[in-house]
XYZ file of C-alpha atoms in Angstrom:
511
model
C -11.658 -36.565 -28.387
C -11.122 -40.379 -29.922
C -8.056 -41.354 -30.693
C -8.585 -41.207 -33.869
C -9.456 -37.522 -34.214
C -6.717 -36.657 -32.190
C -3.934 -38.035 -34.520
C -6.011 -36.432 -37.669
C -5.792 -33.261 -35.805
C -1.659 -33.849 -34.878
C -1.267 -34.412 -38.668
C -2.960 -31.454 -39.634
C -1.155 -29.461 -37.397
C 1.897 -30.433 -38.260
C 1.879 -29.642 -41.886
C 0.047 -26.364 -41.244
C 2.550 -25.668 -39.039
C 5.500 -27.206 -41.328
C 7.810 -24.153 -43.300
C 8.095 -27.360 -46.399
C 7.359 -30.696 -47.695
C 7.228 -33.339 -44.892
C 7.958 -37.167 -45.600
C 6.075 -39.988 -44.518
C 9.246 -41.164 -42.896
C 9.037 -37.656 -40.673
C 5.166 -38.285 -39.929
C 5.498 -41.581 -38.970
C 7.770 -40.570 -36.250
C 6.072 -37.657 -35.100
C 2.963 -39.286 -34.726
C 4.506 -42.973 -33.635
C 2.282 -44.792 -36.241
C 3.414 -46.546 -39.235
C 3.507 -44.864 -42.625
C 0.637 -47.030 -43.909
C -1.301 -45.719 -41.198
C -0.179 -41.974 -42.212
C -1.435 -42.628 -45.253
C -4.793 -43.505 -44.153
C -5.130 -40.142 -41.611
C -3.765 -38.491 -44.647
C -6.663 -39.561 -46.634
C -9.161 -38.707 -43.414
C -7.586 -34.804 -43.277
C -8.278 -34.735 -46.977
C -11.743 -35.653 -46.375
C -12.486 -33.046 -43.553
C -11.036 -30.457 -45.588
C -13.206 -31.036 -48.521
C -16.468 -31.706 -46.007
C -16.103 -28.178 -44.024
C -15.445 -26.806 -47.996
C -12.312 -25.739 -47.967
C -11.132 -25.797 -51.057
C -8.525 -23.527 -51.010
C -6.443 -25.288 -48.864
C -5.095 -28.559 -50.489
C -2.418 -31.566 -48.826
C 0.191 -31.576 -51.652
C 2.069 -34.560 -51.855
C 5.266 -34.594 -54.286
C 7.150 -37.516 -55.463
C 10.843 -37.304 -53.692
C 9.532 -34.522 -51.388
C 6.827 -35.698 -49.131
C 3.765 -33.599 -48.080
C 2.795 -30.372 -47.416
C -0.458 -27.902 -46.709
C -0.911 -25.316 -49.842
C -3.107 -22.272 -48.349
C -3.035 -18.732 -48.266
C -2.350 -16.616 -44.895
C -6.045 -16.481 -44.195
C -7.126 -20.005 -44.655
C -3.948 -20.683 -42.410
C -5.089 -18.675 -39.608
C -8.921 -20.234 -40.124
C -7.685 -23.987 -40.385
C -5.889 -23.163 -37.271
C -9.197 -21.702 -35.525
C -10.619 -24.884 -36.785
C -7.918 -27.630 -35.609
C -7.865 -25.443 -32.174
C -11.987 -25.637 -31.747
C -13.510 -27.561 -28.886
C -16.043 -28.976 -31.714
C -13.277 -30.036 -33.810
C -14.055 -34.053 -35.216
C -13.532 -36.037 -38.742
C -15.496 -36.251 -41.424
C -18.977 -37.073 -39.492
C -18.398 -33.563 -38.832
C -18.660 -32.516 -34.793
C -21.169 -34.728 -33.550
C -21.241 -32.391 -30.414
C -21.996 -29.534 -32.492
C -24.139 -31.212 -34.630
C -26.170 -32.964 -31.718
C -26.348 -29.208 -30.148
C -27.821 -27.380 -33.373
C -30.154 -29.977 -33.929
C -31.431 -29.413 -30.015
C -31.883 -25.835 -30.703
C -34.320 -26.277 -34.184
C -35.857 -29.229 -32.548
C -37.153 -27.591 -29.401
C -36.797 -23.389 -30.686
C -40.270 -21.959 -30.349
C -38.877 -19.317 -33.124
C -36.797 -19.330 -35.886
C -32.700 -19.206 -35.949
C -30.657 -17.256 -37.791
C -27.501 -18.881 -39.015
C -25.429 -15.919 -37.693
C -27.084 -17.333 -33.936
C -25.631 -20.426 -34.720
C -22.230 -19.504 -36.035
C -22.159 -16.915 -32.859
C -23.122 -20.067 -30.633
C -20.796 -22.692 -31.785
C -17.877 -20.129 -32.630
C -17.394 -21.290 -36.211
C -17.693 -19.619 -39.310
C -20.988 -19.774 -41.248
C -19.895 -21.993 -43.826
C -19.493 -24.666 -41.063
C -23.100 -23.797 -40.104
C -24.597 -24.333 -43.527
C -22.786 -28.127 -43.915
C -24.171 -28.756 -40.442
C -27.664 -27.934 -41.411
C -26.965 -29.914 -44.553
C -26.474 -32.602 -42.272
C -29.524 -31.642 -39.855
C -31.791 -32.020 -42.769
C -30.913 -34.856 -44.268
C -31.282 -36.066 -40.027
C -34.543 -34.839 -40.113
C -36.090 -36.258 -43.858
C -35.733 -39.678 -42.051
C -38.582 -38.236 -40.125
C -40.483 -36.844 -43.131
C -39.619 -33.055 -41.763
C -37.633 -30.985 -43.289
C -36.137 -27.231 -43.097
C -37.412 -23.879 -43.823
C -36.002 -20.553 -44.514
C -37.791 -17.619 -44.431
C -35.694 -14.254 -45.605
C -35.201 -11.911 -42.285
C -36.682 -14.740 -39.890
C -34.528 -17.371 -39.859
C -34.837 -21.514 -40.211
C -37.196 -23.831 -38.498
C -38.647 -27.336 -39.311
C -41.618 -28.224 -41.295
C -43.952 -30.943 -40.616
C -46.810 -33.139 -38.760
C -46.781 -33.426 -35.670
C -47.071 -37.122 -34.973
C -43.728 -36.641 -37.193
C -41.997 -33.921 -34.506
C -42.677 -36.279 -31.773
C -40.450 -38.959 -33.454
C -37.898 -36.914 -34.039
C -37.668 -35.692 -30.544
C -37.507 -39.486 -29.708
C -35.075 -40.359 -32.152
C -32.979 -36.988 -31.264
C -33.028 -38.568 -27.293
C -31.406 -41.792 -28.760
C -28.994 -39.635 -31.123
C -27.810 -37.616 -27.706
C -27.206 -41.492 -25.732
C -25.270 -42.985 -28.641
C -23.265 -40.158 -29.480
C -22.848 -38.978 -25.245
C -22.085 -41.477 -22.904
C -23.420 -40.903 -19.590
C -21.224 -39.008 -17.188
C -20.706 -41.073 -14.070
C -20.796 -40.344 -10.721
C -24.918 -38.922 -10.820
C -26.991 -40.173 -8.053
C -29.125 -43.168 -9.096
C -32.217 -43.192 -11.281
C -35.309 -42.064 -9.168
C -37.354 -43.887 -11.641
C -36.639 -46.864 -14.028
C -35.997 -44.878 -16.949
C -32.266 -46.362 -18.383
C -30.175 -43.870 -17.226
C -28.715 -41.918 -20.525
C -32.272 -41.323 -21.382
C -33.256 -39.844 -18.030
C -29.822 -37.284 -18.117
C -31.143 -36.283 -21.682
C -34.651 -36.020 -20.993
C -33.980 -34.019 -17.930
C -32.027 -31.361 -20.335
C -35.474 -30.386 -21.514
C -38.215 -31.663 -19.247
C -38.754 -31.588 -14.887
C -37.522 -34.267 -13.277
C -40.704 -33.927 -11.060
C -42.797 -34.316 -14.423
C -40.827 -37.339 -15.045
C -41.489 -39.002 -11.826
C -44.878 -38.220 -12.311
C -45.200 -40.403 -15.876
C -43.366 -43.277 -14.731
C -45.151 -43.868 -11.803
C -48.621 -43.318 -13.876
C -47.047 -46.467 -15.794
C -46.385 -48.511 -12.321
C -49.303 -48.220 -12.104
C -51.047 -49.367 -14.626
C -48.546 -52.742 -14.500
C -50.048 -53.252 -10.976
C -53.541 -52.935 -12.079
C -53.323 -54.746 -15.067
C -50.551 -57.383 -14.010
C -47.705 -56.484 -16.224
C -44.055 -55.799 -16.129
C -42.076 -53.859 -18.733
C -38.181 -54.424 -19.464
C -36.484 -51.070 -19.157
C -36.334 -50.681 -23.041
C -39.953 -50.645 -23.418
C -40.704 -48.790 -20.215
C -38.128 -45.743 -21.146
C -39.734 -45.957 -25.033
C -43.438 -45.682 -23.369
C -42.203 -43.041 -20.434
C -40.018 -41.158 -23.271
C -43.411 -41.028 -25.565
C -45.787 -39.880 -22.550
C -43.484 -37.339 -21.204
C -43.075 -35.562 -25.041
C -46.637 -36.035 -25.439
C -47.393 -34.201 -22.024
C -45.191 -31.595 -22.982
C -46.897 -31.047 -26.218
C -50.076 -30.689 -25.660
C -49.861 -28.217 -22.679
C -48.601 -26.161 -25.772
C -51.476 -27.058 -27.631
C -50.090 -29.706 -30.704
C -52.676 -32.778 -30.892
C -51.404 -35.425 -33.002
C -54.876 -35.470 -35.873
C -57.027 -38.961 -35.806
C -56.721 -39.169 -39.605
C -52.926 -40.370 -38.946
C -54.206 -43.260 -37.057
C -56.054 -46.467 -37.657
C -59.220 -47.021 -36.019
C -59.724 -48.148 -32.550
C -61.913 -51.498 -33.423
C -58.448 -52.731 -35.051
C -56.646 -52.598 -31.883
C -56.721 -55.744 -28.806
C -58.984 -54.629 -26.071
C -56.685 -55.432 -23.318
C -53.943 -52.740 -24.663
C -56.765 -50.494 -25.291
C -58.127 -50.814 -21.450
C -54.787 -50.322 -20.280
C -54.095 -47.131 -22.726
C -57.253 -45.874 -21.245
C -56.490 -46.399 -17.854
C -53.031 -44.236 -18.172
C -54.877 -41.416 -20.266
C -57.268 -41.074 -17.151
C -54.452 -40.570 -14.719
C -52.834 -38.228 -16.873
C -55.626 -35.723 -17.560
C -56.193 -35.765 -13.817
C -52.544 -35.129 -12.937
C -51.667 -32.933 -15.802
C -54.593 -31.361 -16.176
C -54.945 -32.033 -20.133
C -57.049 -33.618 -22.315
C -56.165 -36.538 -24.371
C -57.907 -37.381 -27.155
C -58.250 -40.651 -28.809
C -55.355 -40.539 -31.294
C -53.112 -40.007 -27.813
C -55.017 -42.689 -26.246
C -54.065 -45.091 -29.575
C -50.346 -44.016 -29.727
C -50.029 -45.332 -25.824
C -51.687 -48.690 -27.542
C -49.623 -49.199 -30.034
C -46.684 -49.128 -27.864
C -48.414 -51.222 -25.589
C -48.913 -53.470 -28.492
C -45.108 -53.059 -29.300
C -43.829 -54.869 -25.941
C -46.409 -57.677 -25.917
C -45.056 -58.864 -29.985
C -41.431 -58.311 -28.369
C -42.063 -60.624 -25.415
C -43.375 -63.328 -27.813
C -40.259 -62.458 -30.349
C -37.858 -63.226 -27.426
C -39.529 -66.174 -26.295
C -38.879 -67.828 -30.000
C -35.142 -66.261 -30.349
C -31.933 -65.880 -28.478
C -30.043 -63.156 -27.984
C -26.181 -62.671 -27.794
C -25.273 -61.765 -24.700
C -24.754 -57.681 -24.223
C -20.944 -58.565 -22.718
C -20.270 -60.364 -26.175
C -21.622 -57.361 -28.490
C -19.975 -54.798 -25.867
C -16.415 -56.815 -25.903
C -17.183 -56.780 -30.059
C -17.831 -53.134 -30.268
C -14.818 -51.997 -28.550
C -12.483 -54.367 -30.081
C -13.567 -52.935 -33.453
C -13.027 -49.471 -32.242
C -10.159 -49.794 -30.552
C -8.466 -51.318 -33.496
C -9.834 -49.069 -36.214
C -8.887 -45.792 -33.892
C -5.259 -47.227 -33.614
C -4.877 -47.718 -37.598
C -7.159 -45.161 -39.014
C -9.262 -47.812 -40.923
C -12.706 -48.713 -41.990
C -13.654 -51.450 -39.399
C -16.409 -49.598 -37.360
C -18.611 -49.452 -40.880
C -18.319 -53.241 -41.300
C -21.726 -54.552 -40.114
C -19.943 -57.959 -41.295
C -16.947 -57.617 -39.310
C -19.456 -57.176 -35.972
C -21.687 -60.213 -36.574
C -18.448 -61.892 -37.198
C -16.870 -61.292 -33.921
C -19.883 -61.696 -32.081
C -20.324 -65.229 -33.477
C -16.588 -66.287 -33.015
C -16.952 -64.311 -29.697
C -19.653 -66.858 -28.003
C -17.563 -69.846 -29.142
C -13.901 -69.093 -28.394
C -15.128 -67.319 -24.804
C -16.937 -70.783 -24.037
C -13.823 -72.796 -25.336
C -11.343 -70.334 -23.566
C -13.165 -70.466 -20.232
C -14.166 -74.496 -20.365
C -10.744 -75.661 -21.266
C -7.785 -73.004 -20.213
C -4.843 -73.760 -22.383
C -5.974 -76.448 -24.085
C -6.274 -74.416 -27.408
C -2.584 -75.409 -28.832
C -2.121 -74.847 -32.519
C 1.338 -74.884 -33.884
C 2.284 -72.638 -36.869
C -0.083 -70.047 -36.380
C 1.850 -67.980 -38.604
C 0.162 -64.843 -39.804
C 1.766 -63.011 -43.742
C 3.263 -59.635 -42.841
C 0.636 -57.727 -44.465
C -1.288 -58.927 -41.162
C 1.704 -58.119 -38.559
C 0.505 -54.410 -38.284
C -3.118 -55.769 -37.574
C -1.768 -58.477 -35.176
C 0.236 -56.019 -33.032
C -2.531 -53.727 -32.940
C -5.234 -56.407 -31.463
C -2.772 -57.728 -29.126
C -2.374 -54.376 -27.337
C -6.531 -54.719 -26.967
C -5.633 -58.271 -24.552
C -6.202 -55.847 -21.745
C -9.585 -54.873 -22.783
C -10.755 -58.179 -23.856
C -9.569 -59.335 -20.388
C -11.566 -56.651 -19.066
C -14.825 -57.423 -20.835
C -14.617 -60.922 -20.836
C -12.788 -62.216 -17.584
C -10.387 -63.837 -19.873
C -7.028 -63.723 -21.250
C -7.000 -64.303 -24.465
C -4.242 -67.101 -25.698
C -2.197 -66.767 -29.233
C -4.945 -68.524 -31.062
C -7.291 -66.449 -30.116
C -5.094 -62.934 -30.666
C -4.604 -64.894 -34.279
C -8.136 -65.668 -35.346
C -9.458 -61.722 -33.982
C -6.300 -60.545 -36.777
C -7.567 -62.903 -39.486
C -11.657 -60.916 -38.821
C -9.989 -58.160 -38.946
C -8.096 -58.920 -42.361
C -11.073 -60.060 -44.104
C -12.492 -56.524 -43.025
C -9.531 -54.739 -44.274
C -9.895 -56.521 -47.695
C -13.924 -56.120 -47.751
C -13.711 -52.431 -47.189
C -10.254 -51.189 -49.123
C -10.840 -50.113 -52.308
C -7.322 -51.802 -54.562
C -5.412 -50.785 -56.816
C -4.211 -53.066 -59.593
C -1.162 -53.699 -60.723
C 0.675 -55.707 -63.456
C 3.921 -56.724 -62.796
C 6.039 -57.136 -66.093
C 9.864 -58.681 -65.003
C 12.159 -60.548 -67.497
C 12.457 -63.343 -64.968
C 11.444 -66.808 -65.785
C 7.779 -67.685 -64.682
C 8.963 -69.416 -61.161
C 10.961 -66.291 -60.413
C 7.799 -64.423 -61.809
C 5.295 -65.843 -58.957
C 7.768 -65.737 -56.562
C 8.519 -62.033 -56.932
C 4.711 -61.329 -57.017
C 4.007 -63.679 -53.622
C 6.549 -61.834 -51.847
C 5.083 -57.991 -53.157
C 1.409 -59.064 -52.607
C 1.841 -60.166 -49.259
C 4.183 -56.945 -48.177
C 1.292 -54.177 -49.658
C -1.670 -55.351 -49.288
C -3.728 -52.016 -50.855
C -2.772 -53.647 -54.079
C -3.800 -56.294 -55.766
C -1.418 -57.907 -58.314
C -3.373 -59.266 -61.389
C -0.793 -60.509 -63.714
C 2.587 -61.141 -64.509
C 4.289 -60.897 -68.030
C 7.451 -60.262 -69.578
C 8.211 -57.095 -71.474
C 7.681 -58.883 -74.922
C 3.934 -59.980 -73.858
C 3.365 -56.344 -71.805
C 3.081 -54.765 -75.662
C -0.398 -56.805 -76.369
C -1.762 -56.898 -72.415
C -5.178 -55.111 -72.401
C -4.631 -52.084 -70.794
C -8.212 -51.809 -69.324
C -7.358 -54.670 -67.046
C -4.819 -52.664 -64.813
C -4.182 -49.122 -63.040
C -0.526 -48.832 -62.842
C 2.611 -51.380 -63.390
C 5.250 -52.295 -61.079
C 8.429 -52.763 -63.603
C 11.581 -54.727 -62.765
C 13.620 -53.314 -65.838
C 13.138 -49.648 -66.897
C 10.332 -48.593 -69.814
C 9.345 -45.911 -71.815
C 6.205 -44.490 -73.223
C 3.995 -47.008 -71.024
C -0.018 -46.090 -71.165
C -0.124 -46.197 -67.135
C 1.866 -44.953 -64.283
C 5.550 -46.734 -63.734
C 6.491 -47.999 -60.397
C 10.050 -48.658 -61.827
C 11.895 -50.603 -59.380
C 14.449 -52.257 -61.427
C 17.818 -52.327 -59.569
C 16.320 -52.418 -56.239
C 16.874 -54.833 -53.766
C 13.718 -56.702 -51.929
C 13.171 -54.468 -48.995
C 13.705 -51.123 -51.431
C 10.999 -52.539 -53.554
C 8.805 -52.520 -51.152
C 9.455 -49.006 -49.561
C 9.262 -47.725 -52.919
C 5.802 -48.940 -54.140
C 4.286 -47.813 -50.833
C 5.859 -44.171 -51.304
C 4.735 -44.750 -55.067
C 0.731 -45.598 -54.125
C 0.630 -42.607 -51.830
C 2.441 -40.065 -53.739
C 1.534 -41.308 -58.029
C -2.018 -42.990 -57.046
C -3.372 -41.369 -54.430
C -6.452 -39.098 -56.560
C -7.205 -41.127 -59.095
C -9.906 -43.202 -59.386
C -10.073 -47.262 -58.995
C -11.727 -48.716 -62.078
């Protein structure tokens, strides 16, 4: 279990397990995060509550109180079953019981009941029915879809050229989503080697072996090597293909274009692996199996010219990259592994400072690299990851380097958090005005201060233009939530408006 999940599930359990209200002061020590970063797993256990539809069971939080889990006996003892389940994930729901159901429609000869699934997974039905949700919305990427037939069960509808992409794409799902256990023998073939553990789930390894070595060749004969991409895609293809039409599904010619449109060199070379396969397989292959084998023949020769004209980051750049970003967004319950933005970003800072870092070892000497304290949180999170970027890269990173990763990671955390706004309205004079909104912008950071004004210009201020106020003297009868914190000193303020964004804010919408 990430991380991640695992706090979500801690929180969870605490509060169902809680006899009251419990403060964010009292979760942040339990779970030895900050209370920022409670508030963000806060907002995850919301979600998974509302995604596996239970509505009956709600995270109160109460101004002066803290938080607590409203639910009935029952829905106690089933969140419990829940929180306690092997499958148990965020709001992606359980990728491992996702991955799993869709394995069983994909490859089922008959239908499935959603009792068989419940039964199989050991969760209730209703958990079944958002998985399948899921499943079919998987699926229409593939132009399939799901079926129900009353006293049968559910299966999926479609062509077949259609199934056989899905079982591809279902292969990739399983190697994204399941790393590859180590310790196996090596490959026997050059299939990569998550997509020969997957594959061998369903189909012989002998079978395998068989394809692969068809493919050999047909490089040797017609003097051609593939990378391993292509030759797993081709192998991956062939072997479903195989499988398929021993059980008598042809893919019809009508889906295809016609064979004069294709180069006669891929065509010779599609031919020459159809032969070998109807003599070791003993099946026939007709043309519009002989034209899918072309077009990924086709496929490799326009991605060797591609990579001839462009250059590729290097895989320990976008590997060092990926992990950073996860690392960091498991550790603060963020947004970062969404931000496509974020990961070109590294990547491209990544091949520069690595080259700098590595040419010139402490030469990189910036004085005041001072970071705001809205970033300090960020900071001390990437800093823990100097170990893995050591790992990945062979380097240590220096302070600059630990700086500029915070500052990506900042412009993430403003790209993807959705602000509130706030006016602040103090009877200060304009100097004390900005400095008093400085100093609260920088410390809270999931607002965004628009304005200042004084309490004689707050009575004509358009109130369209803000979602709460933040008040250093006390009012009455305002249009929009109060964070009053008149009489308060600096670091109060502060504490306050956090425990105010969570506990006032948290629900409504941003305009």
């Amino acid at each position: 279990m990430r991380h991640s999940e695992e706090v979500t599930r801690r929180i969870l359990l605490a509060l169902l397990e809680g006899e009251g209200y419990l403060t964010l002061s009292e979760l942040s020590q339990t779970m030895e995060i900050s209370k920022r970063s409670v508030q963000n797993y806060l907002n995850k256990a919301d979600s998974w509550l509302r995604e596996h539809q239970l509505s009956e069971i709600r995270i109160v939080k109460k101004q002066g109180y803290g938080t607590r889990l409203e639910c009935d006996a029952a829905n106690r003892q089933k969140l419990s079953a829940l929180l306690n389940s092997q499958y148990f994930t965020l709001t992606d729901g359980s990728m491992k019981r996702r991955t799993e159901l869709l394995r069983s429609l994909i490859f089922s000869r008959e239908e499935l009941t959603i009792q068989f699934l419940a039964d199989s997974f050991y969760v209730s039905r209703f958990v079944i029915l958002a998985d399948l949700d899921w499943a079919e919305n998987w699926l229409a990427q593939y132009h399939l879809r799901l079926f129900k037939i009353q006293g049968r069960g559910i299966g999926i509808a479609g062509e077949e050229v259609d199934r056989r992409a899905a079982i591809i794409g279902f292969f990739d799902l399983c190697e994204h989503r399941e790393p590859a256990v180590e310790g196996k023998v090596n490959n026997p073939v050059r299939l990569a080697k998550e997509r020969l553990e997957k594959m061998e789930e369903v189909y012989t390894e002998e079978d395998i072996k068989k394809i692969c070595g068809i493919i050999e060749e047909a490089e040797k004969e017609f003097d051609f090597f593939m990378g391993s991409e292509y030759f797993t895609s081709l192998a991956t293809h062939i072997t479903i293909c195989v499988f398929r039409l021993r059980h008598g599904h042809q893919i019809q010619k009508e889906f295809l274009p016609p064979n004069e449109e294709f180069p006669q060199q891929e065509m010779n070379t599609a031919a020459f692996i159809a032969r070998r396969l109807e003599e070791t397989f003993r099946v026939h292959l007709p043309d519009s199996e002989r034209t899918y084998i072309c077009i990924h023949l086709m496929g490799y020769n326009a991605f060797q010219a591609q990579m001839e004209e462009e250059q590729k980051a290097p895989e320990n750049i976008e590997l060092l990259a990926l992990h950073l970003i996860e690392a960091v967004d498991a550790e603060l319950g963020s947004r970062f592994s969404s931000d496509r933005v974020l990961f070109f970003g590294l990547i491209n800072h990544l091949q520069n400072s690595l080259y700098q870092q590595k040419e010139n070892p402490g030469a990189r000497t910036q004085p005041h690299l001072a970071l705001p304290e809205s970033c300090q949180e960020l900071f001390a999170s990437v800093k823990k990851q100097s170990a893995l970027y050591r790992q990945l890269s062979g380097i240590r990173p220096d302070q600059q380097e630990l700086v500029s990763l915070t500052l990506h990671f900042a412009l993430s955390q403003d790209r993807t958090t959705t602000k509130w706004r706030a006016l602040l309205v103090s009877p200060a004079g304009v100097i004390i005005q900005q400095d008093q909104r400085k100093h609260l912008q920088d410390s809270i950071p999931q607002m965004e201060i628009i304005d200042t004004c004084s309490p004689y210009q707050f009575s004509v201020y358009p109130e369209a233009s803000y979602d709460f106020i933040i008040s250093m003297v006390p009012m009455k009868n305002a249009p929009k939530p109060v964070a009053d914190v008149s009489r308060m000193t600096k670091l109060q303020r502060v504490q306050f408006i956090e425990e105010f964004l969570f506990d006032k804010m948290d629900g409504r919408e941003c305009i």
